[in-house]
Amino acid sequence: EVQLVESGGAVVQPGGSLRLSCAASGFAFDDYTMHWVRQVPGKGLDWVSLITWDADTTYYADSVRGRFTISRDNRKKSLYLQMDSLRIEDTALYYCAKSQDGSGYFWWDGLDVWGQGTTVSVSS
Amino acid sequence: SSELTQDPAVSVALGQTVRITCQGDTLKNYFASWYQQKPGRAPVLVIYSKNKRPSGIPDRFSGSGSGNTASLTITGAQAEDEADYYCNSRDNIASLLVFGTGTKVTVL
């Protein structure tokens, strides 16, 4: 079964740090670009970051660039998001998701596998 | 960054057809994808590359687009299609992914 399972969400104070993990199974993890997407309950989807299959390229949303770092370990079939200098507005459910495109060129063309999310709450 | 705008809500009678639109300049250059999200659940990809359906997605879901507008059509809407729907594509200039504002579909 193709599956993504996130973990690491917690309650943290503003200015704090957190590391999210996403464990993949059931597909060739090292062939695909992976993403983090977040969602405030009751609000829309908000893309956070992506990393190409070989970790050679990473992109970030303007709102997190310089504070968040995406990484992956293909041997462990795992995706990570290091979140530093957290702000109250980073509070959300964080999903990891897989690009459906295996070529790497069309990383934006559909995210076909999603985890169930892990909750990050930034509060004093 | 680019914006993708959707109508906040639409309703459709059971068995009828509903079209959801997504507008943004980036759609002139890049295909849209569409996602269905039910309450408390993760999004599900229903259309990619403007009009392709992943395996397991019913053929009542179809995608189209022209110019700065992409559309998702549900032909013969079912009660289980009641959900939030989001479009997405890449930013027109920067290497960013952008989601639409979302449309809540109610099946009457």
PDB file of C-alpha atoms in Angstrom:
ATOM      1  CA  GLU A   1       0.000   0.000   0.000  1.00  0.00           C
ATOM      2  CA  VAL A   2       1.273   3.427  -0.951  1.00  0.00           C
ATOM      3  CA  GLN A   3       1.456   5.441   2.237  1.00  0.00           C
ATOM      4  CA  LEU A   4       2.896   8.573   3.823  1.00  0.00           C
ATOM      5  CA  VAL A   5       2.903   8.953   7.611  1.00  0.00           C
ATOM      6  CA  GLU A   6       3.844  12.256   9.216  1.00  0.00           C
ATOM      7  CA  SER A   7       5.067  12.722  12.774  1.00  0.00           C
ATOM      8  CA  GLY A   8       6.735  15.292  14.971  1.00  0.00           C
ATOM      9  CA  GLY A   9       3.967  17.815  15.411  1.00  0.00           C
ATOM     10  CA  ALA A  10       3.740  19.458  18.806  1.00  0.00           C
ATOM     11  CA  VAL A  11       2.938  22.592  20.751  1.00  0.00           C
ATOM     12  CA  VAL A  12       5.879  25.008  20.701  1.00  0.00           C
ATOM     13  CA  GLN A  13       6.465  28.572  21.798  1.00  0.00           C
ATOM     14  CA  PRO A  14       7.045  31.398  19.322  1.00  0.00           C
ATOM     15  CA  GLY A  15      10.686  31.471  18.292  1.00  0.00           C
ATOM     16  CA  GLY A  16      11.052  27.763  18.935  1.00  0.00           C
ATOM     17  CA  SER A  17      12.018  24.906  16.639  1.00  0.00           C
ATOM     18  CA  LEU A  18      10.446  21.667  15.536  1.00  0.00           C
ATOM     19  CA  ARG A  19      11.371  18.875  13.130  1.00  0.00           C
ATOM     20  CA  LEU A  20       8.665  17.090  11.209  1.00  0.00           C
ATOM     21  CA  SER A  21       9.184  13.671   9.649  1.00  0.00           C
ATOM     22  CA  CYS A  22       7.338  11.787   6.943  1.00  0.00           C
ATOM     23  CA  ALA A  23       7.828   8.054   6.426  1.00  0.00           C
ATOM     24  CA  ALA A  24       7.066   6.702   2.962  1.00  0.00           C
ATOM     25  CA  SER A  25       6.184   3.167   1.951  1.00  0.00           C
ATOM     26  CA  GLY A  26       4.781   1.284  -1.021  1.00  0.00           C
ATOM     27  CA  PHE A  27       6.505   3.254  -3.784  1.00  0.00           C
ATOM     28  CA  ALA A  28       9.979   4.110  -5.062  1.00  0.00           C
ATOM     29  CA  PHE A  29      10.537   7.065  -2.747  1.00  0.00           C
ATOM     30  CA  ASP A  30      13.851   7.994  -4.321  1.00  0.00           C
ATOM     31  CA  ASP A  31      12.221   8.541  -7.722  1.00  0.00           C
ATOM     32  CA  TYR A  32       9.910  11.379  -6.717  1.00  0.00           C
ATOM     33  CA  THR A  33       9.842  15.018  -5.739  1.00  0.00           C
ATOM     34  CA  MET A  34       8.260  15.470  -2.328  1.00  0.00           C
ATOM     35  CA  HIS A  35       6.359  18.392  -0.800  1.00  0.00           C
ATOM     36  CA  TRP A  36       5.143  19.840   2.466  1.00  0.00           C
ATOM     37  CA  VAL A  37       1.737  21.519   2.419  1.00  0.00           C
ATOM     38  CA  ARG A  38      -0.026  23.037   5.418  1.00  0.00           C
ATOM     39  CA  GLN A  39      -3.574  23.914   6.285  1.00  0.00           C
ATOM     40  CA  VAL A  40      -5.034  25.977   9.069  1.00  0.00           C
ATOM     41  CA  PRO A  41      -8.241  24.241  10.241  1.00  0.00           C
ATOM     42  CA  GLY A  42     -11.173  25.621   8.292  1.00  0.00           C
ATOM     43  CA  LYS A  43      -8.904  27.377   5.798  1.00  0.00           C
ATOM     44  CA  GLY A  44      -7.330  26.573   2.451  1.00  0.00           C
ATOM     45  CA  LEU A  45      -4.238  24.648   1.410  1.00  0.00           C
ATOM     46  CA  ASP A  46      -0.900  26.452   1.638  1.00  0.00           C
ATOM     47  CA  TRP A  47       2.175  25.021  -0.089  1.00  0.00           C
ATOM     48  CA  VAL A  48       5.334  25.171   2.031  1.00  0.00           C
ATOM     49  CA  SER A  49       8.274  23.537   0.287  1.00  0.00           C
ATOM     50  CA  LEU A  50       9.521  20.858  -2.093  1.00  0.00           C
ATOM     51  CA  ILE A  51      12.646  18.789  -2.604  1.00  0.00           C
ATOM     52  CA  THR A  52      13.617  16.926  -5.758  1.00  0.00           C
ATOM     53  CA  TRP A  53      14.306  13.202  -5.758  1.00  0.00           C
ATOM     54  CA  ASP A  54      18.043  13.664  -5.402  1.00  0.00           C
ATOM     55  CA  ALA A  55      17.794  16.508  -2.875  1.00  0.00           C
ATOM     56  CA  ASP A  56      19.658  18.638  -5.364  1.00  0.00           C
ATOM     57  CA  THR A  57      16.948  21.296  -5.565  1.00  0.00           C
ATOM     58  CA  THR A  58      14.708  22.780  -2.895  1.00  0.00           C
ATOM     59  CA  TYR A  59      12.061  25.500  -3.147  1.00  0.00           C
ATOM     60  CA  TYR A  60      10.229  27.358  -0.412  1.00  0.00           C
ATOM     61  CA  ALA A  61       7.194  29.558  -0.047  1.00  0.00           C
ATOM     62  CA  ASP A  62       8.090  33.173   0.661  1.00  0.00           C
ATOM     63  CA  SER A  63       6.491  32.920   4.111  1.00  0.00           C
ATOM     64  CA  VAL A  64       8.916  30.230   5.328  1.00  0.00           C
ATOM     65  CA  ARG A  65      12.076  30.824   3.307  1.00  0.00           C
ATOM     66  CA  GLY A  66      15.061  31.307   5.608  1.00  0.00           C
ATOM     67  CA  ARG A  67      13.262  29.701   8.570  1.00  0.00           C
ATOM     68  CA  PHE A  68      12.322  26.219   7.325  1.00  0.00           C
ATOM     69  CA  THR A  69      14.616  23.608   5.776  1.00  0.00           C
ATOM     70  CA  ILE A  70      13.400  20.617   3.813  1.00  0.00           C
ATOM     71  CA  SER A  71      15.537  17.493   3.516  1.00  0.00           C
ATOM     72  CA  ARG A  72      15.227  13.809   2.739  1.00  0.00           C
ATOM     73  CA  ASP A  73      16.973  10.502   3.382  1.00  0.00           C
ATOM     74  CA  ASN A  74      16.293   8.152   0.502  1.00  0.00           C
ATOM     75  CA  ARG A  75      17.854   5.192   2.301  1.00  0.00           C
ATOM     76  CA  LYS A  76      15.334   5.630   5.102  1.00  0.00           C
ATOM     77  CA  LYS A  77      12.523   6.616   2.712  1.00  0.00           C
ATOM     78  CA  SER A  78      11.924   9.668   4.836  1.00  0.00           C
ATOM     79  CA  LEU A  79      11.185  13.350   4.301  1.00  0.00           C
ATOM     80  CA  TYR A  80      11.867  16.038   6.880  1.00  0.00           C
ATOM     81  CA  LEU A  81      10.987  19.644   7.618  1.00  0.00           C
ATOM     82  CA  GLN A  82      13.159  21.547  10.071  1.00  0.00           C
ATOM     83  CA  MET A  83      11.167  24.504  11.334  1.00  0.00           C
ATOM     84  CA  ASP A  84      13.044  27.273  13.118  1.00  0.00           C
ATOM     85  CA  SER A  85      12.015  30.705  14.392  1.00  0.00           C
ATOM     86  CA  LEU A  86       8.429  29.532  14.515  1.00  0.00           C
ATOM     87  CA  ARG A  87       5.662  32.103  14.451  1.00  0.00           C
ATOM     88  CA  ILE A  88       2.069  31.960  15.614  1.00  0.00           C
ATOM     89  CA  GLU A  89       0.992  32.046  11.967  1.00  0.00           C
ATOM     90  CA  ASP A  90       2.841  28.759  11.349  1.00  0.00           C
ATOM     91  CA  THR A  91       0.160  26.979  13.365  1.00  0.00           C
ATOM     92  CA  ALA A  92      -1.429  24.436  11.034  1.00  0.00           C
ATOM     93  CA  LEU A  93      -1.830  20.816  10.047  1.00  0.00           C
ATOM     94  CA  TYR A  94       1.234  19.862   8.022  1.00  0.00           C
ATOM     95  CA  TYR A  95       0.929  17.314   5.228  1.00  0.00           C
ATOM     96  CA  CYS A  96       3.671  15.645   3.254  1.00  0.00           C
ATOM     97  CA  ALA A  97       2.766  14.804  -0.315  1.00  0.00           C
ATOM     98  CA  LYS A  98       4.295  13.138  -3.353  1.00  0.00           C
ATOM     99  CA  SER A  99       4.511  14.559  -6.873  1.00  0.00           C
ATOM    100  CA  GLN A 100       2.758  12.291  -9.364  1.00  0.00           C
ATOM    101  CA  ASP A 101       5.393  13.075 -11.995  1.00  0.00           C
ATOM    102  CA  GLY A 102       8.393  10.796 -11.904  1.00  0.00           C
ATOM    103  CA  SER A 103      10.536  12.701 -14.363  1.00  0.00           C
ATOM    104  CA  GLY A 104      11.327  15.515 -11.978  1.00  0.00           C
ATOM    105  CA  TYR A 105      10.558  18.149 -14.592  1.00  0.00           C
ATOM    106  CA  PHE A 106       6.881  18.587 -13.776  1.00  0.00           C
ATOM    107  CA  TRP A 107       7.092  18.729 -10.005  1.00  0.00           C
ATOM    108  CA  TRP A 108       4.090  21.063  -9.957  1.00  0.00           C
ATOM    109  CA  ASP A 109       1.756  18.786 -11.921  1.00  0.00           C
ATOM    110  CA  GLY A 110      -0.298  17.121  -9.222  1.00  0.00           C
ATOM    111  CA  LEU A 111       0.365  15.684  -5.792  1.00  0.00           C
ATOM    112  CA  ASP A 112      -1.052  12.171  -5.864  1.00  0.00           C
ATOM    113  CA  VAL A 113      -0.262  10.756  -2.430  1.00  0.00           C
ATOM    114  CA  TRP A 114      -0.840  12.603   0.852  1.00  0.00           C
ATOM    115  CA  GLY A 115      -0.324  11.693   4.461  1.00  0.00           C
ATOM    116  CA  GLN A 116      -2.900  12.359   7.154  1.00  0.00           C
ATOM    117  CA  GLY A 117      -0.938  15.274   8.558  1.00  0.00           C
ATOM    118  CA  THR A 118       0.719  16.262  11.809  1.00  0.00           C
ATOM    119  CA  THR A 119      -0.389  19.249  13.874  1.00  0.00           C
ATOM    120  CA  VAL A 120       1.917  22.113  14.738  1.00  0.00           C
ATOM    121  CA  SER A 121       0.684  24.651  17.258  1.00  0.00           C
ATOM    122  CA  VAL A 122       2.765  27.741  17.994  1.00  0.00           C
ATOM    123  CA  SER A 123       1.528  29.404  21.139  1.00  0.00           C
ATOM    124  CA  SER A 124       2.872  31.187  24.175  1.00  0.00           C
TER     125      SER A 124
ATOM    126  CA  SER B   1       3.541  35.243  -6.294  1.00  0.00           C
ATOM    127  CA  SER B   2       0.645  34.217  -8.539  1.00  0.00           C
ATOM    128  CA  GLU B   3      -2.897  33.873  -7.279  1.00  0.00           C
ATOM    129  CA  LEU B   4      -5.528  31.330  -8.228  1.00  0.00           C
ATOM    130  CA  THR B   5      -9.084  32.453  -7.591  1.00  0.00           C
ATOM    131  CA  GLN B   6     -12.099  30.183  -7.154  1.00  0.00           C
ATOM    132  CA  ASP B   7     -15.738  30.834  -6.327  1.00  0.00           C
ATOM    133  CA  PRO B   8     -16.234  30.202  -2.601  1.00  0.00           C
ATOM    134  CA  ALA B   9     -19.229  27.927  -2.966  1.00  0.00           C
ATOM    135  CA  VAL B  10     -21.471  26.254  -5.524  1.00  0.00           C
ATOM    136  CA  SER B  11     -24.402  23.901  -5.230  1.00  0.00           C
ATOM    137  CA  VAL B  12     -25.674  21.203  -7.565  1.00  0.00           C
ATOM    138  CA  ALA B  13     -28.726  18.979  -7.578  1.00  0.00           C
ATOM    139  CA  LEU B  14     -28.093  15.275  -7.256  1.00  0.00           C
ATOM    140  CA  GLY B  15     -27.328  13.815 -10.664  1.00  0.00           C
ATOM    141  CA  GLN B  16     -26.796  17.164 -12.323  1.00  0.00           C
ATOM    142  CA  THR B  17     -23.622  18.758 -13.673  1.00  0.00           C
ATOM    143  CA  VAL B  18     -21.506  21.354 -11.921  1.00  0.00           C
ATOM    144  CA  ARG B  19     -18.472  23.255 -13.169  1.00  0.00           C
ATOM    145  CA  ILE B  20     -15.906  24.741 -10.806  1.00  0.00           C
ATOM    146  CA  THR B  21     -13.560  27.361 -12.184  1.00  0.00           C
ATOM    147  CA  CYS B  22     -10.085  28.536 -11.239  1.00  0.00           C
ATOM    148  CA  GLN B  23      -8.640  31.759 -12.591  1.00  0.00           C
ATOM    149  CA  GLY B  24      -5.098  33.042 -12.644  1.00  0.00           C
ATOM    150  CA  ASP B  25      -2.509  34.364 -15.062  1.00  0.00           C
ATOM    151  CA  THR B  26      -0.214  31.423 -14.432  1.00  0.00           C
ATOM    152  CA  LEU B  27      -2.778  29.121 -16.066  1.00  0.00           C
ATOM    153  CA  LYS B  28      -1.882  30.644 -19.421  1.00  0.00           C
ATOM    154  CA  ASN B  29       1.457  28.838 -19.100  1.00  0.00           C
ATOM    155  CA  TYR B  30       0.934  25.901 -16.740  1.00  0.00           C
ATOM    156  CA  PHE B  31      -1.648  23.151 -16.344  1.00  0.00           C
ATOM    157  CA  ALA B  32      -3.926  23.021 -13.354  1.00  0.00           C
ATOM    158  CA  SER B  33      -4.453  20.108 -11.013  1.00  0.00           C
ATOM    159  CA  TRP B  34      -7.545  19.606  -8.880  1.00  0.00           C
ATOM    160  CA  TYR B  35      -8.043  18.143  -5.426  1.00  0.00           C
ATOM    161  CA  GLN B  36     -11.073  17.000  -3.482  1.00  0.00           C
ATOM    162  CA  GLN B  37     -11.015  17.369   0.290  1.00  0.00           C
ATOM    163  CA  LYS B  38     -13.682  16.057   2.626  1.00  0.00           C
ATOM    164  CA  PRO B  39     -13.928  17.200   6.267  1.00  0.00           C
ATOM    165  CA  GLY B  40     -11.176  15.768   8.435  1.00  0.00           C
ATOM    166  CA  ARG B  41      -9.479  14.078   5.487  1.00  0.00           C
ATOM    167  CA  ALA B  42      -6.388  14.717   3.430  1.00  0.00           C
ATOM    168  CA  PRO B  43      -6.822  16.104  -0.093  1.00  0.00           C
ATOM    169  CA  VAL B  44      -7.236  13.637  -2.948  1.00  0.00           C
ATOM    170  CA  LEU B  45      -5.925  14.362  -6.442  1.00  0.00           C
ATOM    171  CA  VAL B  46      -8.781  14.099  -8.964  1.00  0.00           C
ATOM    172  CA  ILE B  47      -7.289  15.796 -12.045  1.00  0.00           C
ATOM    173  CA  TYR B  48      -3.731  16.562 -13.162  1.00  0.00           C
ATOM    174  CA  SER B  49      -2.173  17.851 -16.381  1.00  0.00           C
ATOM    175  CA  LYS B  50      -5.397  19.827 -16.893  1.00  0.00           C
ATOM    176  CA  ASN B  51      -7.525  16.809 -17.845  1.00  0.00           C
ATOM    177  CA  LYS B  52      -5.981  13.510 -16.701  1.00  0.00           C
ATOM    178  CA  ARG B  53      -7.566  11.377 -13.991  1.00  0.00           C
ATOM    179  CA  PRO B  54      -5.515   9.289 -11.561  1.00  0.00           C
ATOM    180  CA  SER B  55      -6.523   5.668 -11.338  1.00  0.00           C
ATOM    181  CA  GLY B  56      -9.555   5.143  -9.159  1.00  0.00           C
ATOM    182  CA  ILE B  57     -11.095   8.544  -9.836  1.00  0.00           C
ATOM    183  CA  PRO B  58     -14.564   8.202 -11.410  1.00  0.00           C
ATOM    184  CA  ASP B  59     -14.938   9.392 -14.974  1.00  0.00           C
ATOM    185  CA  ARG B  60     -17.647  11.838 -13.940  1.00  0.00           C
ATOM    186  CA  PHE B  61     -14.733  14.107 -12.994  1.00  0.00           C
ATOM    187  CA  SER B  62     -13.175  15.937 -15.930  1.00  0.00           C
ATOM    188  CA  GLY B  63     -10.861  18.874 -16.389  1.00  0.00           C
ATOM    189  CA  SER B  64     -10.505  21.523 -19.043  1.00  0.00           C
ATOM    190  CA  GLY B  65      -9.086  24.955 -19.512  1.00  0.00           C
ATOM    191  CA  SER B  66      -8.369  27.846 -21.781  1.00  0.00           C
ATOM    192  CA  GLY B  67      -6.426  31.008 -21.325  1.00  0.00           C
ATOM    193  CA  ASN B  68      -6.290  32.015 -17.698  1.00  0.00           C
ATOM    194  CA  THR B  69      -9.101  29.723 -16.594  1.00  0.00           C
ATOM    195  CA  ALA B  70      -9.150  26.053 -15.603  1.00  0.00           C
ATOM    196  CA  SER B  71     -12.333  24.120 -14.918  1.00  0.00           C
ATOM    197  CA  LEU B  72     -13.318  20.989 -13.077  1.00  0.00           C
ATOM    198  CA  THR B  73     -16.628  19.475 -14.158  1.00  0.00           C
ATOM    199  CA  ILE B  74     -18.573  16.864 -12.240  1.00  0.00           C
ATOM    200  CA  THR B  75     -21.084  15.252 -14.581  1.00  0.00           C
ATOM    201  CA  GLY B  76     -23.864  13.517 -12.682  1.00  0.00           C
ATOM    202  CA  ALA B  77     -22.889  14.687  -9.209  1.00  0.00           C
ATOM    203  CA  GLN B  78     -23.257  12.158  -6.402  1.00  0.00           C
ATOM    204  CA  ALA B  79     -23.830  12.768  -2.711  1.00  0.00           C
ATOM    205  CA  GLU B  80     -20.258  11.645  -2.013  1.00  0.00           C
ATOM    206  CA  ASP B  81     -18.922  14.439  -4.218  1.00  0.00           C
ATOM    207  CA  GLU B  82     -19.880  17.005  -1.593  1.00  0.00           C
ATOM    208  CA  ALA B  83     -16.516  18.407  -0.540  1.00  0.00           C
ATOM    209  CA  ASP B  84     -14.077  21.271  -0.870  1.00  0.00           C
ATOM    210  CA  TYR B  85     -12.240  21.455  -4.176  1.00  0.00           C
ATOM    211  CA  TYR B  86      -8.899  23.167  -4.753  1.00  0.00           C
ATOM    212  CA  CYS B  87      -7.031  23.889  -7.942  1.00  0.00           C
ATOM    213  CA  ASN B  88      -3.274  24.293  -8.055  1.00  0.00           C
ATOM    214  CA  SER B  89      -0.456  25.063 -10.431  1.00  0.00           C
ATOM    215  CA  ARG B  90       2.978  26.561 -10.370  1.00  0.00           C
ATOM    216  CA  ASP B  91       3.714  30.228 -10.006  1.00  0.00           C
ATOM    217  CA  ASN B  92       4.146  32.123 -13.240  1.00  0.00           C
ATOM    218  CA  ILE B  93       7.607  33.379 -12.420  1.00  0.00           C
ATOM    219  CA  ALA B  94       9.054  31.852  -9.287  1.00  0.00           C
ATOM    220  CA  SER B  95       9.478  28.157  -8.559  1.00  0.00           C
ATOM    221  CA  LEU B  96       6.548  27.974  -6.228  1.00  0.00           C
ATOM    222  CA  LEU B  97       3.418  25.887  -6.036  1.00  0.00           C
ATOM    223  CA  VAL B  98       0.173  27.817  -5.671  1.00  0.00           C
ATOM    224  CA  PHE B  99      -3.211  26.589  -4.477  1.00  0.00           C
ATOM    225  CA  GLY B 100      -6.520  28.139  -5.337  1.00  0.00           C
ATOM    226  CA  THR B 101      -8.785  29.654  -2.725  1.00  0.00           C
ATOM    227  CA  GLY B 102     -11.088  26.635  -2.714  1.00  0.00           C
ATOM    228  CA  THR B 103     -14.707  25.948  -3.634  1.00  0.00           C
ATOM    229  CA  LYS B 104     -17.208  24.253  -1.364  1.00  0.00           C
ATOM    230  CA  VAL B 105     -19.505  22.038  -3.403  1.00  0.00           C
ATOM    231  CA  THR B 106     -22.873  21.171  -1.903  1.00  0.00           C
ATOM    232  CA  VAL B 107     -24.952  18.400  -3.460  1.00  0.00           C
ATOM    233  CA  LEU B 108     -28.656  19.051  -2.929  1.00  0.00           C
TER     234      LEU B 108
END
